[in-house]
Every structure is written in structure tokens, then in C-alpha cells.
mmCIF file of C-alpha atoms and ligand atoms in Angstrom:
data_model
loop_
_atom_site.group_PDB
_atom_site.id
_atom_site.type_symbol
_atom_site.label_atom_id
_atom_site.label_comp_id
_atom_site.label_asym_id
_atom_site.label_seq_id
_atom_site.Cartn_x
_atom_site.Cartn_y
_atom_site.Cartn_z
ATOM 1 C CA MET R 1 0.000 0.000 0.000
ATOM 2 C CA GLU R 2 2.373 2.665 -1.254
ATOM 3 C CA GLY R 3 -0.520 5.099 -1.606
ATOM 4 C CA LYS R 4 -1.272 5.122 2.111
ATOM 5 C CA ARG R 5 2.250 6.325 2.787
ATOM 6 C CA TRP R 6 1.836 9.398 0.550
ATOM 7 C CA ILE R 7 -1.489 10.234 2.136
ATOM 8 C CA GLU R 8 0.112 10.173 5.583
ATOM 9 C CA GLU R 9 3.076 12.202 4.375
ATOM 10 C CA ALA R 10 0.787 14.795 2.784
ATOM 11 C CA GLU R 11 -1.513 14.989 5.795
ATOM 12 C CA SER R 12 1.411 15.663 8.121
ATOM 13 C CA HIS R 13 2.766 18.585 6.093
ATOM 14 C CA ILE R 14 0.227 20.158 3.765
ATOM 15 C CA LEU R 15 -1.995 22.851 5.239
ATOM 16 C CA HIS R 16 -5.370 21.264 5.751
ATOM 17 C CA THR R 17 -7.537 23.389 3.441
ATOM 18 C CA TYR R 18 -8.957 20.431 1.497
ATOM 19 C CA ASN R 19 -10.707 17.257 2.557
ATOM 20 C CA ARG R 20 -9.190 15.133 -0.164
ATOM 21 C CA TYR R 21 -10.482 11.868 -1.547
ATOM 22 C CA HIS R 22 -8.298 9.069 -0.242
ATOM 23 C CA VAL R 23 -6.737 8.308 -3.585
ATOM 24 C CA VAL R 24 -3.201 8.912 -4.760
ATOM 25 C CA LEU R 25 -3.388 9.581 -8.468
ATOM 26 C CA ASP R 26 -0.346 8.464 -10.372
ATOM 27 C CA HIS R 27 -0.850 8.842 -14.106
ATOM 28 C CA GLY R 28 -3.437 9.352 -16.788
ATOM 29 C CA GLU R 29 -4.175 8.170 -20.298
ATOM 30 C CA GLY R 30 -6.977 9.513 -22.473
ATOM 31 C CA VAL R 31 -9.978 10.067 -20.211
ATOM 32 C CA TYR R 32 -8.782 7.652 -17.529
ATOM 33 C CA LEU R 33 -6.737 8.190 -14.389
ATOM 34 C CA TYR R 34 -4.819 5.532 -12.469
ATOM 35 C CA ASP R 35 -3.896 5.492 -8.796
ATOM 36 C CA THR R 36 -0.712 4.121 -7.256
ATOM 37 C CA GLU R 37 -2.402 0.735 -6.795
ATOM 38 C CA GLY R 38 -3.117 0.603 -10.535
ATOM 39 C CA LYS R 39 -6.883 1.104 -10.153
ATOM 40 C CA GLN R 40 -8.520 2.795 -13.147
ATOM 41 C CA TYR R 41 -10.936 5.738 -12.925
ATOM 42 C CA LEU R 42 -13.095 7.196 -15.662
ATOM 43 C CA ASP R 43 -12.657 10.937 -15.255
ATOM 44 C CA PHE R 44 -15.775 13.113 -15.424
ATOM 45 C CA ALA R 45 -14.203 15.971 -13.482
ATOM 46 C CA ALA R 46 -11.053 16.758 -15.520
ATOM 47 C CA GLY R 47 -9.244 18.220 -12.519
ATOM 48 C CA ILE R 48 -12.164 20.679 -12.125
ATOM 49 C CA ALA R 49 -12.740 21.458 -15.797
ATOM 50 C CA VAL R 50 -9.047 21.837 -16.589
ATOM 51 C CA GLN R 51 -7.952 18.762 -18.558
ATOM 52 C CA ALA R 52 -9.980 19.515 -21.676
ATOM 53 C CA LEU R 53 -7.752 17.255 -23.786
ATOM 54 C CA GLY R 54 -7.656 14.469 -21.220
ATOM 55 C CA TYR R 55 -4.303 12.949 -20.325
ATOM 56 C CA GLY R 56 -1.170 11.974 -22.206
ATOM 57 C CA ASP R 57 -1.979 13.833 -25.396
ATOM 58 C CA ARG R 58 1.110 13.260 -27.544
ATOM 59 C CA GLU R 59 1.044 16.525 -29.450
ATOM 60 C CA TYR R 60 0.443 18.632 -26.332
ATOM 61 C CA ASN R 61 3.062 16.789 -24.286
ATOM 62 C CA ASP R 62 5.668 17.074 -27.044
ATOM 63 C CA ALA R 63 5.083 20.816 -27.375
ATOM 64 C CA LEU R 64 5.659 21.257 -23.644
ATOM 65 C CA LYS R 65 8.747 19.032 -23.600
ATOM 66 C CA GLN R 66 10.289 20.979 -26.461
ATOM 67 C CA GLN R 67 9.636 24.276 -24.731
ATOM 68 C CA VAL R 68 11.102 23.004 -21.447
ATOM 69 C CA ASP R 69 14.371 22.318 -23.234
ATOM 70 C CA LYS R 70 14.361 25.718 -24.915
ATOM 71 C CA LEU R 71 13.217 28.245 -22.332
ATOM 72 C CA VAL R 72 10.818 28.033 -19.399
ATOM 73 C CA HIS R 73 10.814 31.547 -18.012
ATOM 74 C CA THR R 74 11.925 35.020 -19.031
ATOM 75 C CA SER R 75 9.830 37.458 -16.909
ATOM 76 C CA ASN R 76 7.632 39.983 -18.659
ATOM 77 C CA LEU R 77 10.529 42.346 -19.309
ATOM 78 C CA TYR R 78 11.178 40.535 -22.594
ATOM 79 C CA TYR R 79 9.295 39.108 -25.550
ATOM 80 C CA SER R 80 9.089 35.463 -26.521
ATOM 81 C CA GLN R 81 7.611 33.690 -29.512
ATOM 82 C CA PRO R 82 5.308 31.232 -27.670
ATOM 83 C CA VAL R 83 3.695 34.010 -25.622
ATOM 84 C CA ALA R 84 3.244 36.272 -28.646
ATOM 85 C CA GLU R 85 1.635 33.395 -30.539
ATOM 86 C CA ALA R 86 -0.606 32.423 -27.637
ATOM 87 C CA ALA R 87 -1.798 36.024 -27.285
ATOM 88 C CA GLY R 88 -2.643 36.327 -30.969
ATOM 89 C CA LYS R 89 -4.516 33.040 -31.053
ATOM 90 C CA LEU R 90 -6.479 33.783 -27.867
ATOM 91 C CA CYS R 91 -7.543 37.208 -29.152
ATOM 92 C CA LYS R 92 -8.601 35.657 -32.439
ATOM 93 C CA ALA R 93 -10.590 32.889 -30.708
ATOM 94 C CA SER R 94 -12.390 35.349 -28.430
ATOM 95 C CA GLY R 95 -12.794 38.370 -30.671
ATOM 96 C CA LEU R 96 -11.340 40.479 -27.854
ATOM 97 C CA ASP R 97 -8.308 42.629 -28.507
ATOM 98 C CA ARG R 98 -5.842 42.581 -25.608
ATOM 99 C CA VAL R 99 -4.750 39.899 -23.191
ATOM 100 C CA PHE R 100 -2.881 39.801 -19.900
ATOM 101 C CA PHE R 101 -1.706 36.336 -18.834
ATOM 102 C CA THR R 102 -1.902 35.301 -15.178
ATOM 103 C CA ASN R 103 -1.056 32.161 -13.203
ATOM 104 C CA SER R 104 -4.578 31.340 -12.085
ATOM 105 C CA GLY R 105 -8.246 32.153 -12.313
ATOM 106 C CA THR R 106 -8.353 34.259 -9.194
ATOM 107 C CA GLU R 107 -5.556 36.458 -10.570
ATOM 108 C CA ALA R 108 -7.455 36.845 -13.835
ATOM 109 C CA ILE R 109 -10.381 38.208 -11.802
ATOM 110 C CA GLU R 110 -8.071 40.527 -9.849
ATOM 111 C CA GLY R 111 -6.746 41.951 -13.100
ATOM 112 C CA ALA R 112 -10.211 42.263 -14.616
ATOM 113 C CA LEU R 113 -11.398 44.231 -11.571
ATOM 114 C CA LYS R 114 -8.353 46.486 -11.669
ATOM 115 C CA ALA R 115 -8.872 47.159 -15.376
ATOM 116 C CA ALA R 116 -12.507 48.090 -14.756
ATOM 117 C CA LYS R 117 -11.623 50.370 -11.843
ATOM 118 C CA LYS R 118 -8.855 52.110 -13.733
ATOM 119 C CA TYR R 119 -11.160 52.625 -16.710
ATOM 120 C CA ALA R 120 -13.808 54.219 -14.517
ATOM 121 C CA TYR R 121 -11.240 56.318 -12.657
ATOM 122 C CA GLY R 122 -9.947 57.627 -15.968
ATOM 123 C CA LYS R 123 -13.470 58.709 -16.913
ATOM 124 C CA ASP R 124 -14.571 60.576 -13.791
ATOM 125 C CA GLY R 125 -11.647 60.596 -11.333
ATOM 126 C CA ARG R 126 -13.773 59.061 -8.554
ATOM 127 C CA THR R 127 -12.363 56.495 -6.159
ATOM 128 C CA ASP R 128 -15.665 55.209 -4.803
ATOM 129 C CA HIS R 129 -16.713 53.034 -7.725
ATOM 130 C CA GLU R 130 -18.962 50.072 -7.133
ATOM 131 C CA ILE R 131 -19.046 46.627 -8.667
ATOM 132 C CA ILE R 132 -22.197 44.609 -9.066
ATOM 133 C CA ALA R 133 -21.654 40.873 -8.668
ATOM 134 C CA MET R 134 -24.044 37.954 -8.209
ATOM 135 C CA GLU R 135 -25.254 35.907 -5.286
ATOM 136 C CA HIS R 136 -23.999 32.300 -5.295
ATOM 137 C CA SER R 137 -21.116 33.305 -7.539
ATOM 138 C CA PHE R 138 -17.578 32.043 -7.306
ATOM 139 C CA HIS R 139 -14.620 34.022 -8.579
ATOM 140 C CA GLY R 140 -11.645 32.757 -6.590
ATOM 141 C CA ARG R 141 -9.939 32.838 -3.212
ATOM 142 C CA SER R 142 -7.694 35.906 -3.199
ATOM 143 C CA LEU R 143 -9.149 38.888 -1.355
ATOM 144 C CA GLY R 144 -10.210 40.853 -4.437
ATOM 145 C CA ALA R 145 -11.871 37.827 -6.013
ATOM 146 C CA LEU R 146 -13.479 36.957 -2.680
ATOM 147 C CA SER R 147 -14.912 40.459 -2.507
ATOM 148 C CA VAL R 148 -17.071 39.645 -5.549
ATOM 149 C CA THR R 149 -17.851 36.059 -4.530
ATOM 150 C CA GLY R 150 -21.447 35.932 -3.306
ATOM 151 C CA ASN R 151 -21.119 33.102 -0.839
ATOM 152 C CA ALA R 152 -20.878 33.739 2.919
ATOM 153 C CA GLN R 153 -19.163 30.419 3.533
ATOM 154 C CA TYR R 154 -16.105 31.546 1.555
ATOM 155 C CA ARG R 155 -16.101 35.201 2.700
ATOM 156 C CA LYS R 156 -17.202 35.490 6.298
ATOM 157 C CA ALA R 157 -13.919 35.001 8.172
ATOM 158 C CA PHE R 158 -12.043 37.364 5.848
ATOM 159 C CA GLU R 159 -14.244 40.420 6.007
ATOM 160 C CA PRO R 160 -13.963 43.334 5.552
ATOM 161 C CA LEU R 161 -13.122 42.659 1.922
ATOM 162 C CA PRO R 162 -11.819 45.344 -0.437
ATOM 163 C CA GLY R 163 -13.976 47.528 -2.623
ATOM 164 C CA ILE R 164 -17.659 48.306 -2.655
ATOM 165 C CA VAL R 165 -19.548 45.343 -4.033
ATOM 166 C CA ARG R 166 -23.303 44.915 -4.339
ATOM 167 C CA PHE R 167 -24.871 41.539 -4.931
ATOM 168 C CA ALA R 168 -27.770 40.964 -7.313
ATOM 169 C CA SER R 169 -29.716 37.721 -7.835
ATOM 170 C CA TYR R 170 -28.480 35.735 -10.778
ATOM 171 C CA ASN R 171 -30.993 35.543 -13.631
ATOM 172 C CA ASP R 172 -33.059 38.327 -12.051
ATOM 173 C CA LEU R 173 -32.670 41.434 -14.191
ATOM 174 C CA GLU R 174 -34.744 43.648 -11.895
ATOM 175 C CA SER R 175 -32.367 42.957 -9.014
ATOM 176 C CA VAL R 176 -29.491 44.211 -11.174
ATOM 177 C CA LYS R 177 -31.387 47.313 -12.298
ATOM 178 C CA THR R 178 -32.099 48.405 -8.745
ATOM 179 C CA LEU R 179 -28.406 48.299 -7.834
ATOM 180 C CA VAL R 180 -27.014 50.309 -10.748
ATOM 181 C CA ASN R 181 -26.139 53.904 -9.923
ATOM 182 C CA GLU R 182 -23.701 56.605 -11.036
ATOM 183 C CA LYS R 183 -20.866 54.921 -9.093
ATOM 184 C CA THR R 184 -21.272 51.523 -10.760
ATOM 185 C CA CYS R 185 -18.206 50.731 -12.853
ATOM 186 C CA ALA R 186 -18.776 47.081 -13.758
ATOM 187 C CA ILE R 187 -21.188 44.179 -13.616
ATOM 188 C CA LEU R 188 -19.475 40.849 -13.128
ATOM 189 C CA LEU R 189 -20.973 37.423 -13.618
ATOM 190 C CA GLU R 190 -20.191 33.871 -14.629
ATOM 191 C CA THR R 191 -21.856 33.059 -17.945
ATOM 192 C CA ILE R 192 -22.684 29.756 -16.267
ATOM 193 C CA GLN R 193 -22.368 29.647 -12.493
ATOM 194 C CA GLY R 194 -20.154 26.664 -11.734
ATOM 195 C CA GLU R 195 -19.354 26.235 -8.057
ATOM 196 C CA GLY R 196 -22.736 27.767 -7.211
ATOM 197 C CA GLY R 197 -24.479 24.708 -8.641
ATOM 198 C CA VAL R 198 -24.288 24.770 -12.468
ATOM 199 C CA TYR R 199 -26.758 27.523 -13.380
ATOM 200 C CA PRO R 200 -26.564 28.864 -16.944
ATOM 201 C CA ALA R 201 -27.505 32.514 -17.441
ATOM 202 C CA SER R 202 -30.821 32.853 -19.214
ATOM 203 C CA GLN R 203 -30.664 34.529 -22.616
ATOM 204 C CA ALA R 204 -32.955 37.321 -21.393
ATOM 205 C CA PHE R 205 -30.786 37.961 -18.348
ATOM 206 C CA LEU R 206 -27.498 38.161 -20.211
ATOM 207 C CA THR R 207 -28.952 40.291 -23.006
ATOM 208 C CA GLY R 208 -30.616 42.491 -20.394
ATOM 209 C CA VAL R 209 -27.428 42.974 -18.384
ATOM 210 C CA LYS R 210 -25.580 43.894 -21.571
ATOM 211 C CA SER R 211 -28.222 46.524 -22.386
ATOM 212 C CA ILE R 212 -27.944 48.012 -18.910
ATOM 213 C CA CYS R 213 -24.168 48.174 -19.323
ATOM 214 C CA GLU R 214 -24.465 49.954 -22.656
ATOM 215 C CA GLU R 215 -27.102 52.407 -21.428
ATOM 216 C CA ARG R 216 -25.242 53.298 -18.244
ATOM 217 C CA GLY R 217 -21.672 53.198 -19.556
ATOM 218 C CA VAL R 218 -20.828 50.296 -17.246
ATOM 219 C CA LEU R 219 -18.380 47.528 -18.197
ATOM 220 C CA LEU R 220 -19.567 43.945 -18.522
ATOM 221 C CA ILE R 221 -17.085 41.450 -17.082
ATOM 222 C CA LEU R 222 -17.771 37.791 -17.808
ATOM 223 C CA ASP R 223 -16.049 35.083 -15.794
ATOM 224 C CA GLU R 224 -15.480 32.274 -18.296
ATOM 225 C CA ILE R 225 -12.925 30.508 -16.144
ATOM 226 C CA GLN R 226 -14.965 27.325 -15.861
ATOM 227 C CA CYS R 227 -17.481 27.543 -18.708
ATOM 228 C CA GLY R 228 -15.053 28.861 -21.337
ATOM 229 C CA MET R 229 -12.546 27.112 -23.583
ATOM 230 C CA GLY R 230 -14.985 25.002 -25.545
ATOM 231 C CA ARG R 231 -16.946 23.499 -22.676
ATOM 232 C CA THR R 232 -20.325 24.620 -23.999
ATOM 233 C CA GLY R 233 -19.553 23.811 -27.625
ATOM 234 C CA GLN R 234 -18.618 27.454 -28.219
ATOM 235 C CA MET R 235 -15.081 28.607 -27.604
ATOM 236 C CA PHE R 236 -16.524 30.903 -24.928
ATOM 237 C CA ALA R 237 -19.999 30.438 -23.529
ATOM 238 C CA TRP R 238 -21.006 34.052 -24.231
ATOM 239 C CA GLN R 239 -20.479 33.460 -27.949
ATOM 240 C CA GLY R 240 -23.508 31.158 -27.826
ATOM 241 C CA TYR R 241 -25.592 34.005 -26.358
ATOM 242 C CA GLY R 242 -24.262 36.615 -28.754
ATOM 243 C CA VAL R 243 -23.394 38.861 -25.805
ATOM 244 C CA LYS R 244 -19.855 40.154 -25.894
ATOM 245 C CA PRO R 245 -18.176 41.298 -22.676
ATOM 246 C CA ASP R 246 -15.861 44.282 -22.337
ATOM 247 C CA ILE R 247 -13.588 42.182 -20.159
ATOM 248 C CA MET R 248 -13.379 38.410 -19.853
ATOM 249 C CA ALA R 249 -11.583 36.211 -17.342
ATOM 250 C CA CYS R 250 -10.310 32.844 -18.451
ATOM 251 C CA ALA R 251 -8.256 30.049 -16.837
ATOM 252 C CA LYS R 252 -8.857 26.357 -16.009
ATOM 253 C CA ALA R 253 -8.757 24.645 -19.453
ATOM 254 C CA LEU R 254 -6.766 27.476 -21.043
ATOM 255 C CA GLY R 255 -3.479 25.619 -20.621
ATOM 256 C CA CYS R 256 -4.974 22.145 -20.128
ATOM 257 C CA GLY R 257 -3.035 21.574 -16.919
ATOM 258 C CA VAL R 258 -0.208 24.096 -16.707
ATOM 259 C CA PRO R 259 -1.064 26.987 -14.393
ATOM 260 C CA VAL R 260 -2.248 29.793 -16.631
ATOM 261 C CA GLY R 261 -5.131 32.221 -16.678
ATOM 262 C CA ALA R 262 -5.829 35.395 -18.578
ATOM 263 C CA PHE R 263 -8.030 38.410 -18.728
ATOM 264 C CA LEU R 264 -8.878 39.964 -22.041
ATOM 265 C CA THR R 265 -10.331 43.341 -22.897
ATOM 266 C CA THR R 266 -11.646 45.228 -25.872
ATOM 267 C CA GLU R 267 -9.326 47.794 -27.454
ATOM 268 C CA LYS R 268 -11.541 50.549 -26.059
ATOM 269 C CA VAL R 269 -11.012 49.367 -22.491
ATOM 270 C CA ALA R 270 -7.335 48.652 -23.086
ATOM 271 C CA GLN R 271 -6.716 52.166 -24.356
ATOM 272 C CA ALA R 272 -8.195 53.737 -21.253
ATOM 273 C CA SER R 273 -7.247 51.419 -18.390
ATOM 274 C CA LEU R 274 -4.090 49.601 -17.287
ATOM 275 C CA LYS R 275 -0.810 51.233 -18.350
ATOM 276 C CA PRO R 276 2.842 50.386 -17.619
ATOM 277 C CA GLY R 277 3.250 50.340 -13.840
ATOM 278 C CA ASP R 278 -0.429 49.620 -13.113
ATOM 279 C CA HIS R 279 -0.265 45.845 -13.157
ATOM 280 C CA GLY R 280 2.230 43.019 -13.435
ATOM 281 C CA THR R 281 3.289 39.482 -12.628
ATOM 282 C CA THR R 282 6.672 37.756 -12.547
ATOM 283 C CA TYR R 283 5.655 34.346 -13.876
ATOM 284 C CA GLY R 284 2.382 35.217 -15.608
ATOM 285 C CA GLY R 285 2.410 34.096 -19.228
ATOM 286 C CA ASN R 286 5.882 32.656 -19.364
ATOM 287 C CA PRO R 287 7.128 30.787 -22.447
ATOM 288 C CA LEU R 288 6.201 27.367 -21.022
ATOM 289 C CA VAL R 289 2.549 28.204 -20.446
ATOM 290 C CA GLY R 290 2.555 30.244 -23.653
ATOM 291 C CA ALA R 291 3.553 27.127 -25.578
ATOM 292 C CA ALA R 292 0.767 25.203 -23.836
ATOM 293 C CA VAL R 293 -1.944 27.781 -24.615
ATOM 294 C CA SER R 294 -0.763 28.065 -28.190
ATOM 295 C CA LYS R 295 -0.811 24.295 -28.702
ATOM 296 C CA VAL R 296 -4.186 23.892 -26.990
ATOM 297 C CA LEU R 297 -5.755 26.475 -29.306
ATOM 298 C CA ASP R 298 -4.197 24.771 -32.337
ATOM 299 C CA ILE R 299 -5.502 21.381 -31.274
ATOM 300 C CA PHE R 300 -9.004 22.791 -30.708
ATOM 301 C CA GLU R 301 -8.993 23.922 -34.306
ATOM 302 C CA THR R 302 -7.288 21.020 -36.066
ATOM 303 C CA ARG R 303 -9.304 18.357 -34.230
ATOM 304 C CA GLY R 304 -12.648 20.132 -34.345
ATOM 305 C CA ILE R 305 -13.068 19.995 -30.572
ATOM 306 C CA LEU R 306 -16.047 22.382 -30.551
ATOM 307 C CA ALA R 307 -18.026 20.310 -33.055
ATOM 308 C CA HIS R 308 -17.212 17.213 -31.040
ATOM 309 C CA VAL R 309 -18.443 18.843 -27.815
ATOM 310 C CA ARG R 310 -21.709 19.839 -29.472
ATOM 311 C CA GLU R 311 -22.280 16.282 -30.601
ATOM 312 C CA VAL R 312 -21.270 14.341 -27.513
ATOM 313 C CA SER R 313 -22.961 16.772 -25.124
ATOM 314 C CA VAL R 314 -26.361 16.083 -26.676
ATOM 315 C CA TYR R 315 -25.795 12.443 -25.813
ATOM 316 C CA LEU R 316 -24.683 13.268 -22.265
ATOM 317 C CA GLU R 317 -27.715 15.511 -21.725
ATOM 318 C CA GLU R 318 -30.005 12.760 -22.966
ATOM 319 C CA ARG R 319 -28.480 10.224 -20.581
ATOM 320 C CA LEU R 320 -28.584 12.572 -17.599
ATOM 321 C CA SER R 321 -32.185 13.492 -18.347
ATOM 322 C CA ARG R 322 -33.034 9.808 -18.471
ATOM 323 C CA LEU R 323 -31.492 9.353 -15.016
ATOM 324 C CA GLU R 324 -33.483 12.330 -13.787
ATOM 325 C CA LYS R 325 -36.710 10.662 -14.955
ATOM 326 C CA GLU R 326 -35.866 7.269 -13.485
ATOM 327 C CA TYR R 327 -34.576 8.228 -10.058
ATOM 328 C CA PRO R 328 -37.160 10.142 -8.023
ATOM 329 C CA PHE R 329 -34.496 11.784 -5.832
ATOM 330 C CA ILE R 330 -32.911 13.530 -8.837
ATOM 331 C CA VAL R 331 -34.824 16.802 -8.935
ATOM 332 C CA GLY R 332 -33.285 18.523 -11.936
ATOM 333 C CA ARG R 333 -30.736 18.532 -14.710
ATOM 334 C CA ARG R 334 -29.070 21.806 -15.671
ATOM 335 C CA GLY R 335 -26.202 22.939 -17.803
ATOM 336 C CA LEU R 336 -24.852 23.615 -21.249
ATOM 337 C CA GLY R 337 -22.626 21.376 -23.326
ATOM 338 C CA LEU R 338 -20.162 19.410 -21.231
ATOM 339 C CA MET R 339 -20.899 21.415 -18.107
ATOM 340 C CA GLN R 340 -23.830 19.628 -16.524
ATOM 341 C CA GLY R 341 -25.346 19.209 -13.089
ATOM 342 C CA LEU R 342 -27.843 16.852 -11.477
ATOM 343 C CA ALA R 343 -29.605 18.367 -8.475
ATOM 344 C CA LEU R 344 -30.375 15.849 -5.728
ATOM 345 C CA GLU R 345 -32.777 15.714 -2.807
ATOM 346 C CA SER R 346 -31.085 16.280 0.525
ATOM 347 C CA PHE R 347 -31.379 12.673 1.696
ATOM 348 C CA VAL R 348 -29.052 11.725 -1.166
ATOM 349 C CA PRO R 349 -25.903 13.755 -0.443
ATOM 350 C CA ALA R 350 -23.943 14.543 -3.619
ATOM 351 C CA ALA R 351 -20.685 14.224 -1.664
ATOM 352 C CA GLU R 352 -21.616 10.682 -0.687
ATOM 353 C CA ILE R 353 -22.484 9.779 -4.295
ATOM 354 C CA SER R 354 -19.191 11.229 -5.425
ATOM 355 C CA GLN R 355 -17.332 9.091 -2.841
ATOM 356 C CA LYS R 356 -19.197 5.921 -3.799
ATOM 357 C CA ALA R 357 -18.682 6.609 -7.503
ATOM 358 C CA LEU R 358 -14.963 6.808 -6.870
ATOM 359 C CA GLU R 359 -15.087 3.334 -5.377
ATOM 360 C CA GLN R 360 -16.791 2.228 -8.621
ATOM 361 C CA GLY R 361 -13.965 3.759 -10.647
ATOM 362 C CA LEU R 362 -15.783 6.947 -11.658
ATOM 363 C CA ILE R 363 -14.693 10.475 -10.831
ATOM 364 C CA VAL R 364 -17.529 12.993 -10.494
ATOM 365 C CA ILE R 365 -17.513 16.051 -8.279
ATOM 366 C CA THR R 366 -20.108 18.153 -6.511
ATOM 367 C CA ALA R 367 -21.229 21.777 -6.718
ATOM 368 C CA GLY R 368 -23.431 24.221 -4.849
ATOM 369 C CA ASN R 369 -26.319 22.937 -2.812
ATOM 370 C CA ASN R 370 -26.273 19.164 -3.359
ATOM 371 C CA VAL R 371 -25.537 19.051 -7.060
ATOM 372 C CA LEU R 372 -23.529 16.390 -8.848
ATOM 373 C CA ARG R 373 -21.300 18.128 -11.392
ATOM 374 C CA PHE R 374 -20.167 16.666 -14.730
ATOM 375 C CA VAL R 375 -17.250 18.490 -16.368
ATOM 376 C CA PRO R 376 -15.393 15.743 -18.239
ATOM 377 C CA PRO R 377 -12.496 16.166 -20.644
ATOM 378 C CA LEU R 378 -13.912 17.564 -23.894
ATOM 379 C CA VAL R 379 -12.560 14.573 -25.783
ATOM 380 C CA ILE R 380 -14.875 11.990 -24.189
ATOM 381 C CA GLY R 381 -16.755 9.719 -26.551
ATOM 382 C CA LYS R 382 -20.275 8.341 -26.322
ATOM 383 C CA GLU R 383 -18.825 5.071 -25.030
ATOM 384 C CA HIS R 384 -17.466 6.967 -22.032
ATOM 385 C CA VAL R 385 -20.870 8.498 -21.384
ATOM 386 C CA ASP R 386 -22.299 4.957 -21.410
ATOM 387 C CA GLU R 387 -19.631 3.770 -19.003
ATOM 388 C CA MET R 388 -20.247 6.738 -16.701
ATOM 389 C CA GLU R 389 -23.990 6.040 -16.704
ATOM 390 C CA GLU R 390 -23.509 2.385 -15.884
ATOM 391 C CA LYS R 391 -21.178 3.136 -12.969
ATOM 392 C CA LEU R 392 -23.346 5.945 -11.650
ATOM 393 C CA ARG R 393 -26.464 3.757 -11.780
ATOM 394 C CA ARG R 394 -24.766 1.210 -9.540
ATOM 395 C CA VAL R 395 -24.379 3.958 -6.938
ATOM 396 C CA LEU R 396 -27.802 5.578 -7.446
ATOM 397 C CA ASP R 397 -29.560 2.195 -7.181
ATOM 398 C CA THR R 398 -28.454 1.900 -3.552
ATOM 399 C CA TYR R 399 -30.727 4.869 -2.665
ATOM 400 C CA LEU R 400 -33.881 3.489 -4.222
HETATM 401 C C1 LIG C 1 -12.135 28.000 -10.568
HETATM 402 C C2 LIG C 1 -12.784 29.298 -10.756
HETATM 403 C C3 LIG C 1 -12.167 30.500 -10.377
HETATM 404 C C4 LIG C 1 -10.845 30.532 -9.648
HETATM 405 O O1 LIG C 1 -9.805 29.974 -10.387
HETATM 406 P P1 LIG C 1 -8.459 29.540 -9.627
HETATM 407 O O2 LIG C 1 -7.547 29.111 -10.732
HETATM 408 O O3 LIG C 1 -8.824 28.425 -8.695
HETATM 409 O O4 LIG C 1 -7.943 30.717 -8.891
HETATM 410 C C5 LIG C 1 -12.825 31.686 -10.645
HETATM 411 N N1 LIG C 1 -14.011 31.701 -11.271
HETATM 412 C C6 LIG C 1 -14.640 30.559 -11.655
HETATM 413 C C7 LIG C 1 -15.939 30.651 -12.362
HETATM 414 C C8 LIG C 1 -14.051 29.328 -11.393
HETATM 415 O O5 LIG C 1 -14.692 28.211 -11.746
#
């Protein structure tokens, strides 16, 4: 039992901020993970929506290996080819004009908020600008990102948090309208709320928020950290709604495993916000992650990942809806593309299902208030959906 040793070692030294599953993952291949005992797991979590290409992708791995031997880090005082290429490809894929690379999602949110504040400051010179964010949102764990995260559980112990933030109800346009005033500089939301329980924005809500932003000269910031990068069958979820943000935050699947995030802005925002000296990062967007982002975007195009997601997600939705009909304790299915959730009655705890699924060799995670979350690698096939269903049924049957 080599695995047990690593669990003990980790538990004696790593700060206890996670209750981890008692599994020591060792390697991955395709959409499967293997632990140190050699047990196989079908992965429907993708390291929390990160491993869009699954594991052991030859082309991706080779690109990273080559870059490791060339140059890993330069700092942002210099240019490098992989970063320049990654920036160009990301702007092209998003239709936004300027990018700033970060090391994580939470830093992408920090930068997005700073860009919005600087933009507003440049317009009216005020320093009391307000941000409107959403209840049940999740934007990260650093203090700025926590300030816009509408969940007491994450915030409470760390208050007061920076900035003036007002919380509206997600998918409730009236609640947004009542909060907008002359101090509002930005409205921030996830195009699909992830951690909050897999809630897609309604078309009317997103279109409505965009109209408010245009009328009031307020910036729209969309957090696409979890729902972006092809997960909905669009490169970015907002592209499916036809609602373009002024600023977008991106991370998770952006580098398919290497730590990289980004925020992007329109040229208009870029021209009137962050300037040399206003923002920076030592590692952010180094050549190694640049090579990863660049290769990921190439692979999305050459392998038709978006078309594949659109096809396989219809199948996944169908299967999940069938489960919803058959098991009385499943009270709803929500989501878009390969970002799906099954809401459960309280006597069937999602965390318990997730644990039991793991024992069956299936990785699924939870979200929000008792929701089972499905965010598999984007390269899953229908046969993997079948296998997931079969394994999940074995667990669900025990609650009947
Ligand atoms: C994961 C996540 C974040 C935070 O990203 P980190 O890389 O963990 O800092 C922010 N917003 C959303 C929507 C996320 O899903």
C-alpha cells in the first residue's frame, strides 16, 4: 500500500484546506486516471474542468517538452515567440483585442477588476466606484476575487473585503437594475455559475445585463474561467448568447493543466485602463505556459473539438435526463454542453455519491447545494458516457 504512505506524508505537512479523496493519483491516459495501486478511474471531473484534452496527449506533451528544453521563463521584461503566438490566437478565438496572462483564475479576476476600476477612474476621477456581482457566484480565493464572490461560507472570516460590491440575484434582471447607480463601474458574472451549482444565465438575463451596461456606460465582465474554452460547444460560452463582454476572465482549461489564466479586454477598455506600472506578474504568461496555450488552441482547431463537444454533449444531456426521470431523488438537470449538473434531494448527499462513484472507478464532483457536477475532458466519446452512466447507476440504485 504505497498510496497510504503518501497520504500520511501529505496529511502531516500540507496545510489542511482540502478534505481530499483518499486516492493517490499516479498517471493518466486519455480520459482515464490511475492510482498508485493501478486502479482505473473514468474521469468526469477533468481536474475541475481543466484537462480539456484528457491525459497523455502526444502533441500537447511534445510541445511542452520541447519548450522546457528551450526556455521556461523570461519574466515579462522581454518578448518570446510562444507568448506572442498564444496572445494572438487567444484574441482571435475570443474576438477580444488585448490579453494579460496570469497564473490562475483568481488572478485573472483581480486583473479584470483592476482594469474596470482604472477605466472608470480615468473617466470621472472618482475612487468610490462600485461593482455589481451575483449571489452564489464564485470568482476565486484571493481577497479581491473573494470580494465579488457571493457566498458567505467563503467570505465570512475574511471580512472586511476590499472595494464596494453589491450583490444581485443571478438571472433576475430587476435585481441588477435596482443596484445600478452613477458609481457603478462594472457588472461581473459567470456566464454559467459553476461552483454555485451549475446555473446557466438565461438569454434574457445576459442580453438584459448587456443593455444596462451599454445604457449606463458600465463595463460587462464575464467570468469564463470554468465555462469557457470550448466546454459549452462554443469557444466561450457568451459566444452562444451573442453577448460580448468588455472584459473576460479565463483560466482552467486554457493551458490544459499548466497553471495559466488570462483576462482579455476590448481595445476601447485597453486604451483607457491599465498602463505600464499599473499591473504586473513575474511568472504570468511565461514561455512554457505560452507554448501550452498556443498548442491547446491549435488542437481545438485542427481536431474540431467544438463540433465534437456539441455532438457528444447532446448524448450526455439525454443520458442525464433519463437518469433524472428514473430516479425520483434527482430533482433537476441543468447545464450547457459538457458542463452539466444533477440536483439531488437532501437525503441523497452529492458528496456521498461522489465518494461511492470513486469506489466504482468513476470520478464525479459536486457543486453548490447538493448538485452532482459533470465536467469531463472535452474529448470523451459516447462510449465513455455509457460507461459513466452504468457506474453511476450502480451507486444511485443503492438509494432506491
Ligand atoms: C475556478 C474558478 C475561479 C478561480 O480559479 P483559480 O484558478 O482556482 O484561482 C474563478 N471563477 C470561476 C468561475 C471558477 O470556476
